[in-house]
mmCIF file of C-alpha atoms in Angstrom:
data_model
loop_
_atom_site.group_PDB
_atom_site.id
_atom_site.type_symbol
_atom_site.label_atom_id
_atom_site.label_comp_id
_atom_site.label_asym_id
_atom_site.label_seq_id
_atom_site.Cartn_x
_atom_site.Cartn_y
_atom_site.Cartn_z
ATOM 1 C CA MET A 129 119.378 89.544 145.261
ATOM 2 C CA GLU A 130 122.746 91.093 146.081
ATOM 3 C CA GLN A 131 123.742 91.691 149.710
ATOM 4 C CA MET A 132 127.008 93.228 150.849
ATOM 5 C CA ALA A 133 128.722 95.117 153.646
ATOM 6 C CA THR A 134 129.556 98.741 152.944
ATOM 7 C CA SER A 135 132.951 100.426 153.196
ATOM 8 C CA LYS A 136 131.707 102.053 156.394
ATOM 9 C CA ALA A 137 131.126 98.615 157.911
ATOM 10 C CA ALA A 138 134.642 97.579 156.878
ATOM 11 C CA LEU A 139 136.159 100.641 158.567
ATOM 12 C CA PHE A 140 134.076 99.964 161.656
ATOM 13 C CA LEU A 141 135.365 96.400 161.861
ATOM 14 C CA VAL A 142 138.943 97.584 161.328
ATOM 15 C CA ALA A 143 138.535 99.963 164.248
ATOM 16 C CA LEU A 144 137.100 97.177 166.427
ATOM 17 C CA TRP A 145 139.944 94.782 165.633
ATOM 18 C CA SER A 146 142.485 97.528 166.152
ATOM 19 C CA VAL A 147 141.237 98.058 169.706
ATOM 20 C CA LEU A 148 141.345 94.331 170.432
ATOM 21 C CA LEU A 149 144.846 93.947 168.984
ATOM 22 C CA MET A 150 146.052 96.974 170.943
ATOM 23 C CA ALA A 151 144.711 95.484 174.196
ATOM 24 C CA PHE A 152 146.367 92.152 173.390
ATOM 25 C CA GLY A 153 149.667 93.721 172.308
ATOM 26 C CA LEU A 154 149.960 96.013 175.326
ATOM 27 C CA THR A 155 148.528 93.340 177.661
ATOM 28 C CA ARG A 156 146.230 96.003 179.031
ATOM 29 C CA TRP A 157 142.929 94.141 179.088
ATOM 30 C CA GLU A 158 140.988 97.138 180.341
ATOM 31 C CA LEU A 159 141.281 98.505 176.804
ATOM 32 C CA VAL A 160 138.855 95.773 175.758
ATOM 33 C CA TYR A 161 136.089 97.924 177.180
ATOM 34 C CA LEU A 162 136.733 100.388 174.376
ATOM 35 C CA ALA A 163 135.441 97.741 171.973
ATOM 36 C CA LEU A 164 132.072 97.473 173.710
ATOM 37 C CA PRO A 165 130.493 100.494 171.910
ATOM 38 C CA PHE A 166 131.504 99.020 168.533
ATOM 39 C CA VAL A 167 129.985 95.659 169.462
ATOM 40 C CA ALA A 168 126.798 97.321 170.722
ATOM 41 C CA VAL A 169 126.291 99.305 167.515
ATOM 42 C CA LEU A 170 126.861 96.212 165.336
ATOM 43 C CA THR A 171 124.413 94.207 167.463
ATOM 44 C CA VAL A 172 121.701 96.852 167.170
ATOM 45 C CA ALA A 173 122.240 97.096 163.407
ATOM 46 C CA LEU A 174 121.923 93.319 162.976
ATOM 47 C CA LEU A 175 118.989 92.781 165.335
ATOM 48 C CA PHE A 176 116.791 95.770 164.508
ATOM 49 C CA PHE A 177 117.851 96.913 161.075
ATOM 50 C CA LYS A 178 118.673 93.662 159.317
ATOM 51 C CA PRO A 179 118.699 93.901 155.533
ATOM 52 C CA VAL A 180 115.432 92.264 154.376
ATOM 53 C CA LEU A 181 113.492 93.080 151.199
ATOM 54 C CA ASP A 182 110.376 90.954 151.567
ATOM 55 C CA VAL A 183 108.044 93.088 149.451
ATOM 56 C CA GLU A 184 105.587 92.754 146.557
ATOM 57 C CA VAL A 185 105.405 95.290 143.735
ATOM 58 C CA GLU A 186 102.698 95.735 141.094
ATOM 59 C CA ARG A 187 102.564 98.171 138.187
ATOM 60 C CA ALA A 188 99.354 99.564 136.694
ATOM 61 C CA ILE A 189 99.175 101.056 133.187
ATOM 62 C CA PRO A 190 95.801 102.493 132.063
ATOM 63 C CA ASN A 191 95.767 101.101 128.477
ATOM 64 C CA GLU A 192 97.826 98.882 126.198
ATOM 65 C CA ARG A 193 97.641 101.401 123.315
ATOM 66 C CA ILE A 194 97.993 105.139 123.825
ATOM 67 C CA LEU A 195 98.278 107.907 121.244
ATOM 68 C CA GLU A 196 101.697 109.473 120.849
ATOM 69 C CA GLY A 197 101.973 112.791 122.657
ATOM 70 C CA GLU A 198 99.477 111.787 125.350
ATOM 71 C CA THR A 199 100.417 111.948 129.039
ATOM 72 C CA VAL A 200 100.133 108.634 130.899
ATOM 73 C CA GLU A 201 100.118 108.046 134.638
ATOM 74 C CA ILE A 202 102.110 104.994 135.740
ATOM 75 C CA LYS A 203 101.147 103.626 139.151
ATOM 76 C CA LEU A 204 103.150 101.336 141.427
ATOM 77 C CA LYS A 205 101.668 99.506 144.382
ATOM 78 C CA ILE A 206 104.082 98.129 146.991
ATOM 79 C CA ARG A 207 103.322 95.855 149.968
ATOM 80 C CA SER A 208 105.874 95.055 152.651
ATOM 81 C CA ARG A 209 105.928 91.971 154.862
ATOM 82 C CA GLU A 210 108.769 93.365 156.982
ATOM 83 C CA ARG A 211 109.624 96.722 158.481
ATOM 84 C CA ILE A 212 111.940 98.605 156.122
ATOM 85 C CA PRO A 213 113.181 101.926 157.556
ATOM 86 C CA SER A 214 114.642 103.231 154.314
ATOM 87 C CA LEU A 215 113.807 101.752 150.915
ATOM 88 C CA ARG A 216 114.889 103.104 147.541
ATOM 89 C CA LEU A 217 112.664 102.000 144.653
ATOM 90 C CA VAL A 218 113.553 102.636 140.999
ATOM 91 C CA ASP A 219 111.127 101.778 138.205
ATOM 92 C CA LEU A 220 113.207 100.963 135.111
ATOM 93 C CA LEU A 221 111.726 103.482 132.696
ATOM 94 C CA PRO A 222 111.954 102.596 128.969
ATOM 95 C CA PRO A 223 114.257 105.036 127.154
ATOM 96 C CA GLY A 224 111.554 106.073 124.680
ATOM 97 C CA LEU A 225 109.302 107.600 127.333
ATOM 98 C CA GLU A 226 109.709 111.184 128.525
ATOM 99 C CA LEU A 227 109.211 111.815 132.244
ATOM 100 C CA VAL A 228 106.977 114.891 132.616
ATOM 101 C CA GLU A 229 105.764 114.778 136.219
ATOM 102 C CA GLY A 230 107.151 113.195 139.376
ATOM 103 C CA SER A 231 110.003 110.718 139.388
ATOM 104 C CA SER A 232 110.449 107.023 138.706
ATOM 105 C CA GLU A 233 112.741 106.877 141.764
ATOM 106 C CA PHE A 234 111.293 106.881 145.283
ATOM 107 C CA ILE A 235 112.652 106.869 148.858
ATOM 108 C CA LEU A 236 110.207 105.600 151.471
ATOM 109 C CA SER A 237 109.846 103.904 154.845
ATOM 110 C CA LEU A 238 107.507 100.949 155.293
ATOM 111 C CA HIS A 239 106.030 99.194 158.308
ATOM 112 C CA ARG A 240 105.200 95.495 158.395
ATOM 113 C CA GLY A 241 102.031 94.879 156.328
ATOM 114 C CA GLU A 242 101.900 98.448 154.987
ATOM 115 C CA GLU A 243 100.756 99.183 151.429
ATOM 116 C CA ARG A 244 101.737 102.293 149.483
ATOM 117 C CA GLU A 245 100.784 103.584 146.043
ATOM 118 C CA LEU A 246 103.294 105.601 144.037
ATOM 119 C CA SER A 247 102.884 107.302 140.682
ATOM 120 C CA TYR A 248 104.559 109.395 138.037
ATOM 121 C CA LYS A 249 103.623 110.620 134.557
ATOM 122 C CA VAL A 250 105.284 110.127 131.177
ATOM 123 C CA ARG A 251 104.650 111.428 127.674
ATOM 124 C CA MET A 252 104.149 108.791 125.000
ATOM 125 C CA ARG A 253 106.233 108.410 121.885
ATOM 126 C CA ARG A 254 105.412 106.163 118.953
ATOM 127 C CA GLY A 255 106.641 102.601 119.355
ATOM 128 C CA ILE A 256 106.552 99.689 121.781
ATOM 129 C CA HIS A 257 107.918 100.559 125.210
ATOM 130 C CA GLU A 258 108.899 97.711 127.549
ATOM 131 C CA PHE A 259 109.060 97.996 131.322
ATOM 132 C CA GLU A 260 111.456 95.248 132.363
ATOM 133 C CA GLY A 261 111.473 95.481 136.157
ATOM 134 C CA VAL A 262 111.849 97.417 139.397
ATOM 135 C CA VAL A 263 115.041 97.787 141.441
ATOM 136 C CA LEU A 264 114.762 97.780 145.251
ATOM 137 C CA GLU A 265 117.638 98.949 147.449
ATOM 138 C CA TYR A 266 118.006 99.082 151.236
ATOM 139 C CA ARG A 267 120.744 100.572 153.406
ATOM 140 C CA ASP A 268 120.481 100.385 157.194
ATOM 141 C CA PRO A 269 120.537 103.664 159.183
ATOM 142 C CA PHE A 270 124.129 103.047 160.319
ATOM 143 C CA GLY A 271 125.243 102.514 156.734
ATOM 144 C CA PHE A 272 126.764 99.096 157.456
ATOM 145 C CA PHE A 273 124.758 96.885 155.115
ATOM 146 C CA PHE A 274 123.480 97.321 151.578
ATOM 147 C CA ILE A 275 121.070 95.027 149.754
ATOM 148 C CA SER A 276 119.836 95.292 146.163
ATOM 149 C CA LYS A 277 117.076 93.293 144.544
ATOM 150 C CA ARG A 278 115.594 93.401 141.057
ATOM 151 C CA VAL A 279 111.928 92.469 140.766
ATOM 152 C CA GLU A 280 111.072 91.192 137.279
ATOM 153 C CA LEU A 281 107.909 93.094 136.446
ATOM 154 C CA TYR A 282 107.314 93.102 132.682
ATOM 155 C CA ASP A 283 104.764 95.371 131.060
ATOM 156 C CA GLU A 284 104.565 96.899 127.626
ATOM 157 C CA ILE A 285 102.755 99.871 126.250
ATOM 158 C CA VAL A 286 102.284 100.763 122.573
ATOM 159 C CA GLY A 287 102.494 104.376 121.491
ATOM 160 C CA VAL A 288 100.291 104.474 118.409
ATOM 161 C CA PRO A 289 100.510 107.171 115.725
ATOM 162 C CA ARG A 290 98.412 110.272 116.193
ATOM 163 C CA LEU A 291 95.456 110.165 113.813
ATOM 164 C CA GLU A 292 94.217 113.053 111.693
ATOM 165 C CA ASP A 293 91.006 113.773 109.819
ATOM 166 C CA VAL A 294 91.486 113.109 106.109
ATOM 167 C CA ILE A 295 89.496 113.433 102.911
ATOM 168 C CA THR A 296 89.203 110.296 100.785
ATOM 169 C CA PRO A 297 91.325 111.373 97.791
ATOM 170 C CA TYR A 298 90.563 108.535 95.373
ATOM 171 C CA SER A 299 87.715 107.390 93.169
ATOM 172 C CA THR A 300 86.368 103.858 92.998
ATOM 173 C CA LYS A 301 85.634 103.843 89.259
ATOM 174 C CA GLY A 302 87.229 101.035 87.342
ATOM 175 C CA THR A 303 88.228 98.978 90.367
ATOM 176 C CA LYS A 304 87.429 95.492 91.563
ATOM 177 C CA VAL A 305 85.534 95.220 94.760
ATOM 178 C CA THR A 306 83.245 93.676 97.323
ATOM 179 C CA VAL A 307 80.076 94.937 98.945
ATOM 180 C CA GLY A 308 80.465 98.231 100.781
ATOM 181 C CA PRO A 309 79.371 101.876 100.854
ATOM 182 C CA LEU A 310 81.531 103.287 98.011
ATOM 183 C CA PRO A 311 80.462 103.050 94.334
ATOM 184 C CA SER A 312 82.410 101.392 91.550
ATOM 185 C CA PRO A 313 81.362 100.293 88.057
ATOM 186 C CA ARG A 314 80.410 96.708 87.359
ATOM 187 C CA VAL A 315 78.342 94.813 84.822
ATOM 188 C CA GLY A 316 74.872 93.813 85.892
ATOM 189 C CA GLU A 317 72.241 95.286 88.161
ATOM 190 C CA GLY A 318 73.160 98.550 89.816
ATOM 191 C CA VAL A 319 72.095 101.885 91.101
ATOM 192 C CA GLU A 320 73.268 104.369 88.468
ATOM 193 C CA PHE A 321 73.830 104.084 84.711
ATOM 194 C CA HIS A 322 77.525 104.223 83.768
ATOM 195 C CA ALA A 323 78.094 103.318 80.092
ATOM 196 C CA ILE A 324 77.117 101.121 77.116
ATOM 197 C CA ARG A 325 79.363 98.346 75.882
ATOM 198 C CA GLU A 326 79.195 95.159 73.803
ATOM 199 C CA TYR A 327 77.294 92.218 75.199
ATOM 200 C CA GLN A 328 79.457 89.619 76.918
ATOM 201 C CA PRO A 329 78.500 85.972 77.559
ATOM 202 C CA GLY A 330 76.918 85.714 80.969
ATOM 203 C CA ASP A 331 75.292 89.161 80.939
ATOM 204 C CA PRO A 332 71.641 88.983 82.069
ATOM 205 C CA LEU A 333 69.094 89.678 79.311
ATOM 206 C CA LYS A 334 67.499 92.565 81.203
ATOM 207 C CA ILE A 335 70.637 94.746 80.867
ATOM 208 C CA ILE A 336 70.669 94.454 77.034
ATOM 209 C CA ASN A 337 70.125 97.864 75.431
ATOM 210 C CA TRP A 338 67.856 96.998 72.460
ATOM 211 C CA LYS A 339 67.871 100.512 70.973
ATOM 212 C CA ALA A 340 71.660 100.665 70.914
ATOM 213 C CA SER A 341 71.751 97.117 69.523
ATOM 214 C CA ALA A 342 69.445 98.074 66.638
ATOM 215 C CA ARG A 343 71.460 101.219 65.934
ATOM 216 C CA THR A 344 74.881 99.534 65.889
ATOM 217 C CA GLY A 345 73.970 96.137 64.547
ATOM 218 C CA LYS A 346 75.623 94.510 67.590
ATOM 219 C CA ILE A 347 74.155 93.309 70.856
ATOM 220 C CA MET A 348 74.932 96.032 73.425
ATOM 221 C CA SER A 349 74.617 95.957 77.216
ATOM 222 C CA ASN A 350 74.183 98.646 79.824
ATOM 223 C CA GLU A 351 76.810 99.044 82.506
ATOM 224 C CA TYR A 352 75.878 100.339 85.942
ATOM 225 C CA GLU A 353 77.575 101.581 89.063
ATOM 226 C CA SER A 354 76.579 99.462 92.015
ATOM 227 C CA GLU A 355 77.198 100.008 95.709
ATOM 228 C CA ARG A 356 80.556 98.322 96.125
ATOM 229 C CA LYS A 357 83.850 99.087 97.806
ATOM 230 C CA ILE A 358 87.385 99.018 96.545
ATOM 231 C CA ASP A 359 90.428 97.327 97.990
ATOM 232 C CA VAL A 360 93.131 99.705 99.208
ATOM 233 C CA VAL A 361 96.822 98.996 99.739
ATOM 234 C CA ALA A 362 99.033 101.405 101.703
ATOM 235 C CA ILE A 363 102.777 101.345 100.930
ATOM 236 C CA VAL A 364 105.167 103.075 103.357
ATOM 237 C CA ASP A 365 108.625 104.082 102.151
ATOM 238 C CA ALA A 366 110.818 103.622 105.249
ATOM 239 C CA THR A 367 113.982 105.172 103.845
ATOM 240 C CA TYR A 368 116.354 106.640 106.441
ATOM 241 C CA LYS A 369 116.826 109.710 104.210
ATOM 242 C CA GLY A 370 113.289 110.684 105.128
ATOM 243 C CA LYS A 371 113.727 110.154 108.872
ATOM 244 C CA GLY A 372 112.974 113.833 109.559
ATOM 245 C CA VAL A 373 109.373 113.362 108.381
ATOM 246 C CA PHE A 374 109.024 109.651 109.070
ATOM 247 C CA ASP A 375 106.610 110.137 111.963
ATOM 248 C CA TYR A 376 104.403 112.201 109.639
ATOM 249 C CA LEU A 377 104.466 109.344 107.113
ATOM 250 C CA ILE A 378 103.315 106.906 109.771
ATOM 251 C CA ARG A 379 100.566 109.233 111.008
ATOM 252 C CA ALA A 380 99.310 109.738 107.478
ATOM 253 C CA ALA A 381 99.270 105.986 106.764
ATOM 254 C CA ALA A 382 97.398 105.233 109.987
ATOM 255 C CA SER A 383 94.913 108.054 109.298
ATOM 256 C CA PHE A 384 94.117 106.770 105.805
ATOM 257 C CA LEU A 385 93.706 103.210 107.074
ATOM 258 C CA LEU A 386 91.204 104.541 109.597
ATOM 259 C CA ASP A 387 89.444 106.338 106.741
ATOM 260 C CA ALA A 388 89.292 103.039 104.831
ATOM 261 C CA LEU A 389 87.929 101.291 107.927
ATOM 262 C CA ASN A 390 85.217 103.926 108.355
ATOM 263 C CA ASN A 391 84.309 103.590 104.648
ATOM 264 C CA GLY A 392 83.903 99.838 105.016
ATOM 265 C CA THR A 393 86.857 99.278 102.700
ATOM 266 C CA SER A 394 89.223 96.315 102.827
ATOM 267 C CA PHE A 395 92.870 97.322 103.074
ATOM 268 C CA GLY A 396 96.388 95.926 103.172
ATOM 269 C CA LEU A 397 99.764 97.332 104.175
ATOM 270 C CA LEU A 398 103.350 97.116 102.947
ATOM 271 C CA ILE A 399 106.105 98.634 105.106
ATOM 272 C CA ALA A 400 109.225 98.689 102.937
ATOM 273 C CA GLU A 401 111.981 98.181 105.516
ATOM 274 C CA GLU A 402 115.122 96.058 105.150
ATOM 275 C CA VAL A 403 112.879 93.053 105.771
ATOM 276 C CA PRO A 404 109.591 94.140 104.151
ATOM 277 C CA LEU A 405 106.390 93.613 106.095
ATOM 278 C CA TRP A 406 103.334 92.675 104.031
ATOM 279 C CA ILE A 407 99.931 92.471 105.696
ATOM 280 C CA ARG A 408 97.398 90.983 103.309
ATOM 281 C CA ILE A 409 94.126 92.701 102.495
ATOM 282 C CA ASP A 410 91.425 92.242 105.100
ATOM 283 C CA TYR A 411 88.810 94.332 106.849
ATOM 284 C CA GLY A 412 87.500 95.215 110.293
ATOM 285 C CA LYS A 413 88.773 96.773 113.521
ATOM 286 C CA ARG A 414 90.982 93.848 114.496
ATOM 287 C CA HIS A 415 92.799 94.089 111.172
ATOM 288 C CA PHE A 416 93.110 97.869 111.585
ATOM 289 C CA PHE A 417 94.721 97.557 115.018
ATOM 290 C CA LYS A 418 97.092 94.918 113.667
ATOM 291 C CA CYS A 419 98.248 97.319 110.958
ATOM 292 C CA VAL A 420 98.551 100.196 113.439
ATOM 293 C CA ASP A 421 100.667 98.075 115.784
ATOM 294 C CA PHE A 422 103.144 97.375 112.983
ATOM 295 C CA LEU A 423 103.143 101.035 111.955
ATOM 296 C CA SER A 424 103.882 101.928 115.582
ATOM 297 C CA MET A 425 106.995 99.717 115.569
ATOM 298 C CA SER A 426 108.286 100.857 112.192
ATOM 299 C CA LYS A 427 111.612 102.733 111.972
ATOM 300 C CA PRO A 428 113.569 104.362 109.132
ATOM 301 C CA ASP A 429 115.836 101.822 107.496
ATOM 302 C CA ARG A 430 119.320 102.356 106.016
ATOM 303 C CA ASN A 431 119.096 99.326 103.706
ATOM 304 C CA ASN A 432 115.860 100.368 102.030
ATOM 305 C CA MET A 433 115.207 98.658 98.668
ATOM 306 C CA ILE A 434 111.638 99.686 98.128
ATOM 307 C CA ALA A 435 111.623 99.468 94.297
ATOM 308 C CA TYR A 436 112.804 95.845 94.351
ATOM 309 C CA GLN A 437 110.373 94.977 97.152
ATOM 310 C CA VAL A 438 107.421 96.590 95.397
ATOM 311 C CA GLU A 439 108.199 94.881 92.081
ATOM 312 C CA HIS A 440 108.556 91.492 93.780
ATOM 313 C CA LEU A 441 105.236 92.007 95.546
ATOM 314 C CA LEU A 442 103.543 93.146 92.341
ATOM 315 C CA ARG A 443 104.588 89.924 90.627
ATOM 316 C CA THR A 444 103.778 87.533 93.452
ATOM 317 C CA ARG A 445 101.173 88.717 95.942
ATOM 318 C CA PHE A 446 99.794 92.086 94.966
ATOM 319 C CA PRO A 447 96.076 91.897 94.123
ATOM 320 C CA ALA A 448 94.869 93.223 90.793
ATOM 321 C CA ARG A 449 92.954 96.484 90.376
ATOM 322 C CA VAL A 450 93.387 97.969 93.825
ATOM 323 C CA GLN A 451 93.768 101.584 94.882
ATOM 324 C CA VAL A 452 97.348 102.243 96.027
ATOM 325 C CA LEU A 453 98.192 104.846 98.673
ATOM 326 C CA TYR A 454 101.920 105.511 98.510
ATOM 327 C CA PHE A 455 103.514 107.259 101.509
ATOM 328 C CA SER A 456 106.985 108.495 100.647
ATOM 329 C CA PRO A 457 109.143 111.624 101.057
ATOM 330 C CA LEU A 458 110.322 111.010 97.461
ATOM 331 C CA VAL A 459 113.928 111.810 98.318
ATOM 332 C CA THR A 460 115.606 108.673 96.893
ATOM 333 C CA GLU A 461 115.837 107.154 93.425
ATOM 334 C CA GLU A 462 114.466 103.908 94.880
ATOM 335 C CA GLY A 463 111.378 105.664 96.219
ATOM 336 C CA ILE A 464 110.744 107.392 92.888
ATOM 337 C CA GLU A 465 111.294 104.175 90.922
ATOM 338 C CA ALA A 466 108.733 102.374 93.107
ATOM 339 C CA LEU A 467 106.124 104.961 92.107
ATOM 340 C CA LYS A 468 106.946 104.495 88.409
ATOM 341 C CA LEU A 469 106.672 100.718 88.777
ATOM 342 C CA LEU A 470 103.191 101.009 90.250
ATOM 343 C CA TYR A 471 102.180 103.187 87.311
ATOM 344 C CA ARG A 472 103.670 100.810 84.740
ATOM 345 C CA TYR A 473 101.750 97.908 86.245
ATOM 346 C CA GLY A 474 98.552 99.868 85.746
ATOM 347 C CA TYR A 475 97.673 100.806 89.317
ATOM 348 C CA ASN A 476 95.877 103.974 90.330
ATOM 349 C CA VAL A 477 98.222 105.674 92.810
ATOM 350 C CA VAL A 478 97.733 108.502 95.285
ATOM 351 C CA VAL A 479 101.050 109.739 96.705
ATOM 352 C CA ILE A 480 101.078 111.355 100.141
ATOM 353 C CA THR A 481 104.511 112.950 100.477
ATOM 354 C CA PRO A 482 105.460 114.969 103.564
ATOM 355 C CA ASN A 483 107.727 117.800 102.436
ATOM 356 C CA PRO A 484 111.063 117.130 104.219
ATOM 357 C CA TYR A 485 112.024 120.821 103.971
ATOM 358 C CA SER A 486 108.753 122.314 105.232
ATOM 359 C CA GLY A 487 109.536 121.710 108.886
ATOM 360 C CA ILE A 488 113.032 123.204 108.732
ATOM 361 C CA GLU A 489 113.440 126.624 110.325
ATOM 362 C CA PRO A 490 116.535 128.245 108.768
ATOM 363 C CA LYS A 491 118.613 130.389 111.137
ATOM 364 C CA THR A 492 120.959 132.133 108.745
ATOM 365 C CA ARG A 493 120.627 133.823 105.372
ATOM 366 C CA GLU A 494 122.582 131.000 103.737
ATOM 367 C CA GLU A 495 120.230 128.407 105.217
ATOM 368 C CA LYS A 496 117.195 130.350 103.977
ATOM 369 C CA LEU A 497 118.649 130.479 100.484
ATOM 370 C CA ALA A 498 119.516 126.765 100.530
ATOM 371 C CA ARG A 499 116.004 125.888 101.698
ATOM 372 C CA LYS A 500 114.513 128.013 98.920
ATOM 373 C CA PHE A 501 116.533 126.175 96.264
ATOM 374 C CA LEU A 502 115.585 122.801 97.724
ATOM 375 C CA LEU A 503 111.888 123.712 97.649
ATOM 376 C CA ILE A 504 112.167 124.848 94.002
ATOM 377 C CA GLU A 505 113.948 121.627 93.085
ATOM 378 C CA ARG A 506 111.314 119.545 94.862
ATOM 379 C CA LYS A 507 108.482 121.415 93.147
ATOM 380 C CA ALA A 508 110.006 120.645 89.743
ATOM 381 C CA LEU A 509 110.412 116.962 90.687
ATOM 382 C CA LEU A 510 106.799 116.631 91.827
ATOM 383 C CA ALA A 511 105.607 118.278 88.614
ATOM 384 C CA LYS A 512 107.375 115.528 86.630
ATOM 385 C CA LEU A 513 106.032 112.772 88.881
ATOM 386 C CA ALA A 514 102.447 114.016 88.536
ATOM 387 C CA ALA A 515 102.203 111.867 85.399
ATOM 388 C CA TYR A 516 102.472 108.726 87.550
ATOM 389 C CA GLY A 517 99.800 109.483 90.144
ATOM 390 C CA LEU A 518 97.966 112.061 92.187
ATOM 391 C CA ILE A 519 100.621 113.874 94.249
ATOM 392 C CA ILE A 520 99.672 115.390 97.621
ATOM 393 C CA ASP A 521 102.604 117.530 98.758
ATOM 394 C CA TRP A 522 102.137 117.935 102.505
ATOM 395 C CA ASP A 523 103.582 120.929 104.306
ATOM 396 C CA VAL A 524 103.867 119.299 107.718
ATOM 397 C CA ARG A 525 103.215 122.611 109.471
ATOM 398 C CA LYS A 526 99.615 122.340 108.239
ATOM 399 C CA PRO A 527 96.954 119.676 108.888
ATOM 400 C CA LEU A 528 96.979 116.765 106.451
ATOM 401 C CA LYS A 529 93.341 117.454 105.582
ATOM 402 C CA THR A 530 94.326 120.920 104.325
ATOM 403 C CA ALA A 531 97.007 119.453 102.049
ATOM 404 C CA ILE A 532 94.508 116.987 100.562
ATOM 405 C CA GLY A 533 91.892 119.712 100.112
ATOM 406 C CA GLU A 534 94.344 121.778 98.052
ATOM 407 C CA VAL A 535 94.549 118.927 95.512
ATOM 408 C CA VAL A 536 91.247 117.070 95.785
ATOM 409 C CA PRO A 537 87.959 119.010 95.420
ATOM 410 C CA VAL A 538 85.854 118.643 98.551
#
């Protein structure tokens, strides 16, 4: 707590001492009476308006996680143990929050034992926003004394990505899996016939196809599709060159993880930042919220080395035969090379790529022409990359579900 006299108090004291020195210098003691009003004012200020900040402050935030773009009401409750004629309260608003209603700065007067509730509204942005404290300031009515106090009042609120409805754009055929609602082929008992293949040691006798065995001269087995789910891994390309559509990348990744959760699918996440973040494959709501929290904190990175990170992960930790969802603007050689690596290692890849030029509104003829050339160049690039995976080119002015529906039959 910082307490100090103001410049006004200093001038007041200078005037008081000037009167006293004048009376002493002129040996006219009746001039001392001129100092009495100064003394009276100082006495009143000290006795009745002393600088005390004996208060309690609490902050109330409705939820720990709130969707980006939502409006949130922040409430402050203040209780005073002393009379404070004029109190200035400033809630230290995190820089990532936009004030949309009211103010985080208040001027109020409090009586002893009085409680007041204050509020203002902010609009959420993606990320973790930390409230570090509240500043209290008091200045007496005469302007002689000033006191400032910072109350450490830590709270945090997570702005999570806005979620969109999506269509599941991948098939489960030919993947490894555990029990769940989506079908994938396996040997053994199942629901629907899939194919005939040679008998393998360990196959149960009841799946042997005797007619096919007699026809081919080899023991043949039936293969069925059983009710199983795939494992899904989402990879986010956090290159700074795609910062214009990075929020769309994050929203798409979070939306597809929610889709996997609703399908009963296990999923993992790789965020390819300078220090890559790998969240191993798991399932359930707790795992989903863990992934969303990390997506909420993610930022575009200038030292992105996604191809190296993906290759290292493929060799060390990446599970075999999973469905890969690759979220990238495809604007760097590293990002393109990462896609090719996934293909070379035999993974089925669906690429969700927000078009970095779709959200640009050109203002001049030259800008319109430049944007047209960039779109043509991007279209040619995506046509070449279609050999490495299913490409969903997302015009960010449209819903993600529409972009998927243009590529994947509903």
